[in-house]
Amino acid sequence: MPTAPPSHQLRLAVGKDGGPEIFRSFQGEGPVAGQVRAFIRLSGCNLHCRWCDTPYTWNWQGTDYEHVDGEKFAPAQEMLRLPVEEAAASVLALAAPGVVITGGEPLMQPKALEAFCQQTKSGQPDYRLEVETNGTLKPSQTLEQLVDLFVVSPKLPHAGHEEDVAAPALANHRGNPRAVFKFVAKTPGDVETVRRLTGGIETNRIWIMPEGRSPAELDRHLTTITPAVLDAGFNLTDRQHIRLFGDTRST
Ligand SMILES: Nc1nc2[nH]cc(C(=O)O)c2c(=O)[nH]1
Ligand code: SF4
Ligand SMILES: [Mg+2]
């Protein structure tokens, strides 16, 4: 008897109820902010940003990554494996017009991600697939065709990387009309850096977002960057979910 092929498994982050981090919310950032979406958060990231708001997806015990919180996490407690079919069923049960696949870095699991996208789109081609990515890992052609929107967030020097990780991220996605760029900024100088890095990319594909995990931090950074964003002609986005729900998992 032939056996069914093993299904792909996704490594997921753990949500506030201790189960896989799959939830329903408003998209809080970027071009579709304010729209209802299902969210699924994949565990693992290949960048280790100092101010990351989801260090529980990568800042494992025994590593020497530097993060502002200083807290280390145990992968056995923070990572769950789920067959793609189960993950897709949980996401579709949330009754949203589409899903935001985020992380961590979702493209670290390319085969399972592709299977998840095929599964959620099958039978309902209008269901929207949106991926939040740091851009450093190039998606396959299959994935590029399946995904409706890549929100690519190249990292600037204030994220604490020794190498320039923004240029490859821009190179990987600038040719895809379904990719937009979302830069986290703290100062007018950061906006100037974005202007320099993104020469030749239409400004209407670029969003600037204040860094912050509290309304006060967001307000402070918004106040300092807004004139520079307007001057450069970039789009501006807030982080609505932080104002609505605070810095909590599964929101
Ligand atoms: N509501 C809400 N919107 C989001 N947009 C991007 C998110 C992310 O963590 O990548 C996120 C998130 O975690 N929650
Ligand atoms: S790329 Fe995103 S998820 Fe990864 S460490 Fe940086 S902020 Fe966090
Ligand atoms: Mg986030």
XYZ file of C-alpha atoms and ligand atoms in Angstrom:
274
model
C 0.000 0.000 0.000
C 1.453 3.397 -0.918
C 1.496 5.728 2.040
C 0.558 9.376 1.836
C 3.596 11.661 1.644
C 4.424 13.291 4.965
C 2.776 16.672 5.156
C 4.871 19.770 5.563
C 5.080 21.141 9.052
C 5.271 24.789 9.964
C 7.249 26.015 12.952
C 4.955 28.508 14.644
C 5.383 30.962 17.494
C 3.377 30.456 20.678
C 0.475 32.859 21.199
C -1.010 34.339 24.346
C -3.163 31.261 25.063
C -0.154 28.898 24.812
C -1.277 27.522 21.421
C 0.073 28.391 17.970
C 0.057 32.145 17.333
C -2.861 32.341 14.917
C -5.304 35.189 15.529
C -7.715 37.678 13.998
C -7.030 41.402 14.147
C -6.803 44.592 12.142
C -3.664 44.876 10.046
C -1.888 47.498 12.139
C 0.795 48.670 9.716
C 1.470 49.529 6.103
C -0.614 49.740 2.932
C -3.678 47.836 4.190
C -3.669 49.112 7.782
C -7.147 49.017 9.325
C -8.321 45.981 7.339
C -9.382 42.775 9.092
C -6.982 39.898 8.607
C -6.119 36.499 9.997
C -2.528 36.386 11.240
C -0.109 33.494 11.547
C 3.294 33.988 13.162
C 6.138 31.694 12.105
C 9.032 31.068 14.483
C 12.714 31.668 13.652
C 14.500 34.671 12.178
C 17.811 35.064 10.350
C 18.237 38.668 11.529
C 18.437 39.593 15.185
C 17.338 43.196 15.443
C 18.089 45.034 18.703
C 14.567 46.452 18.999
C 12.618 43.495 17.533
C 9.084 43.304 18.957
C 8.949 39.508 18.639
C 12.250 38.302 20.201
C 10.388 35.180 21.398
C 10.646 33.957 17.792
C 14.476 33.860 17.773
C 16.344 35.098 20.850
C 17.106 31.612 22.151
C 18.892 30.721 25.363
C 22.565 29.981 24.733
C 22.908 32.569 21.935
C 24.741 35.867 22.332
C 22.386 37.998 20.226
C 21.951 41.448 21.723
C 18.424 42.686 22.289
C 17.158 45.697 24.258
C 15.019 43.448 26.489
C 17.927 41.176 27.460
C 15.458 38.284 27.905
C 16.308 34.876 26.402
C 13.713 32.283 25.396
C 13.587 28.475 25.319
C 12.713 27.123 21.868
C 10.956 24.138 23.463
C 8.491 26.587 25.046
C 8.243 29.142 22.250
C 8.015 27.004 19.112
C 5.258 24.619 18.012
C 5.171 22.381 14.954
C 1.900 22.148 13.095
C 1.012 20.332 9.863
C 0.278 22.814 7.089
C -3.285 21.498 6.697
C -4.076 22.205 10.355
C -2.525 25.648 10.223
C -4.513 26.495 7.081
C -7.771 25.236 8.629
C -7.230 27.347 11.774
C -6.494 30.431 9.686
C -9.507 29.953 7.391
C -11.792 29.426 10.409
C -11.116 33.037 11.437
C -13.400 34.429 8.733
C -11.182 37.164 7.313
C -10.681 38.200 3.682
C -7.035 37.221 3.857
C -4.077 36.226 5.998
C -0.929 38.022 7.067
C 1.934 35.574 7.345
C 4.524 37.071 9.657
C 7.289 36.076 12.038
C 10.127 35.912 12.743
C 11.062 35.491 9.115
C 8.497 33.406 7.189
C 10.842 32.768 4.244
C 13.095 30.644 6.456
C 10.497 27.880 5.864
C 10.050 28.156 2.097
C 8.612 24.714 1.318
C 6.096 24.664 4.169
C 5.185 28.266 3.414
C 4.528 27.424 -0.223
C 2.356 24.471 0.803
C 0.447 26.665 3.280
C -0.195 29.298 0.595
C -1.387 26.680 -1.906
C -3.667 25.161 0.707
C -5.296 28.450 1.765
C -5.771 29.682 -1.834
C -7.188 26.433 -3.159
C -10.851 26.790 -4.037
C -10.862 30.505 -3.187
C -8.489 32.447 -5.445
C -9.679 35.782 -3.989
C -8.406 34.933 -0.506
C -5.539 37.365 0.048
C -2.084 36.139 0.992
C 0.158 38.819 2.484
C 3.679 38.162 3.737
C 5.693 40.335 6.129
C 9.405 39.731 5.490
C 12.796 41.272 6.160
C 13.522 40.675 2.460
C 16.908 38.992 2.827
C 15.725 35.597 1.491
C 14.497 35.588 -2.083
C 11.112 33.890 -2.589
C 10.746 31.152 -5.203
C 8.858 31.969 -8.409
C 5.981 29.798 -7.205
C 5.714 31.784 -4.000
C 5.983 35.083 -5.842
C 3.025 34.064 -7.977
C 0.911 32.891 -5.032
C 1.453 35.849 -2.716
C -0.687 38.960 -3.306
C 1.445 41.344 -1.269
C 4.956 41.225 0.134
C 5.521 43.863 2.798
C 9.302 43.978 2.816
C 10.968 45.612 5.798
C 14.673 46.186 5.050
C 16.661 46.949 8.176
C 18.639 50.180 8.704
C 21.845 50.418 10.796
C 19.875 51.190 14.011
C 18.675 47.561 13.999
C 22.244 46.642 14.949
C 23.515 44.558 12.006
C 27.188 44.523 11.114
C 26.511 44.133 7.416
C 24.310 46.100 5.074
C 21.174 43.940 4.993
C 18.906 46.502 3.317
C 20.516 46.526 -0.144
C 20.019 42.779 -0.797
C 16.434 43.013 0.496
C 15.683 45.806 -1.961
C 17.393 43.913 -4.793
C 15.341 40.767 -4.082
C 11.986 42.556 -4.299
C 12.215 45.789 -6.297
C 11.277 43.993 -9.533
C 8.062 42.543 -8.073
C 5.118 44.950 -8.526
C 3.353 43.170 -5.644
C 6.111 44.078 -3.184
C 6.165 47.276 -1.124
C 8.799 48.457 1.336
C 8.249 49.418 4.972
C 11.176 50.997 6.834
C 11.267 51.439 10.602
C 12.622 54.910 11.416
C 13.543 56.846 14.544
C 15.100 60.042 13.184
C 14.975 62.346 10.130
C 18.442 60.939 9.344
C 16.873 57.485 8.977
C 14.413 58.885 6.423
C 17.344 60.418 4.547
C 19.037 56.999 4.565
C 15.881 55.450 3.069
C 15.858 58.124 0.371
C 19.461 57.287 -0.519
C 18.911 53.498 -0.475
C 15.725 53.489 -2.530
C 16.729 55.704 -5.453
C 14.893 54.486 -8.561
C 12.008 52.852 -6.638
C 8.704 54.753 -6.852
C 8.004 56.619 -3.599
C 4.412 55.310 -3.574
C 5.829 51.820 -2.885
C 7.625 53.023 0.239
C 6.191 53.316 3.771
C 7.956 54.795 6.790
C 6.903 53.531 10.210
C 7.986 54.883 13.612
C 9.874 52.493 15.856
C 8.085 51.818 19.134
C 6.312 49.285 21.300
C 4.269 51.849 23.256
C 2.057 54.794 22.198
C 4.544 57.190 23.857
C 7.498 55.845 21.846
C 5.443 55.901 18.648
C 4.373 59.508 19.317
C 7.944 60.593 19.997
C 9.326 59.029 16.808
C 6.348 60.112 14.686
C 6.863 63.726 15.751
C 10.524 63.683 14.773
C 10.204 61.847 11.427
C 6.940 63.199 9.970
C 8.308 66.381 8.278
C 11.117 64.390 6.629
C 8.676 61.707 5.410
C 6.420 64.351 3.860
C 9.376 66.113 2.298
C 10.602 62.858 0.720
C 7.109 61.982 -0.581
C 7.021 58.595 1.142
C 3.890 57.088 2.716
C 3.626 57.165 6.512
C 2.177 54.391 8.646
C 1.470 54.205 12.351
C 1.299 50.937 14.343
C -2.423 50.837 15.145
C -2.373 47.504 16.974
C 0.023 48.916 19.593
C -2.425 51.751 20.334
C -5.455 49.439 20.317
C -4.093 46.431 22.189
C -0.633 47.313 23.586
C 2.482 45.238 22.967
C 0.880 41.843 23.493
C 1.028 38.550 21.619
C -1.834 37.461 19.366
C -3.108 40.968 18.646
N -2.430 43.736 14.227
C -1.184 43.444 13.831
N -0.730 43.947 12.667
C 0.531 43.594 12.288
N 1.171 43.947 11.155
C 2.385 43.361 11.144
C 2.529 42.601 12.293
C 3.746 41.794 12.561
O 3.997 41.424 13.687
O 4.480 41.527 11.615
C 1.358 42.751 13.037
C 0.855 42.248 14.287
O 1.504 41.531 15.053
N -0.418 42.628 14.614
S 13.766 40.900 10.935
Fe 11.820 41.313 12.001
S 11.353 39.443 13.175
Fe 13.536 39.329 12.532
S 14.651 40.151 14.283
Fe 14.322 41.863 12.848
S 12.404 42.807 13.553
Fe 12.507 40.790 14.513
Mg 5.612 42.879 14.368
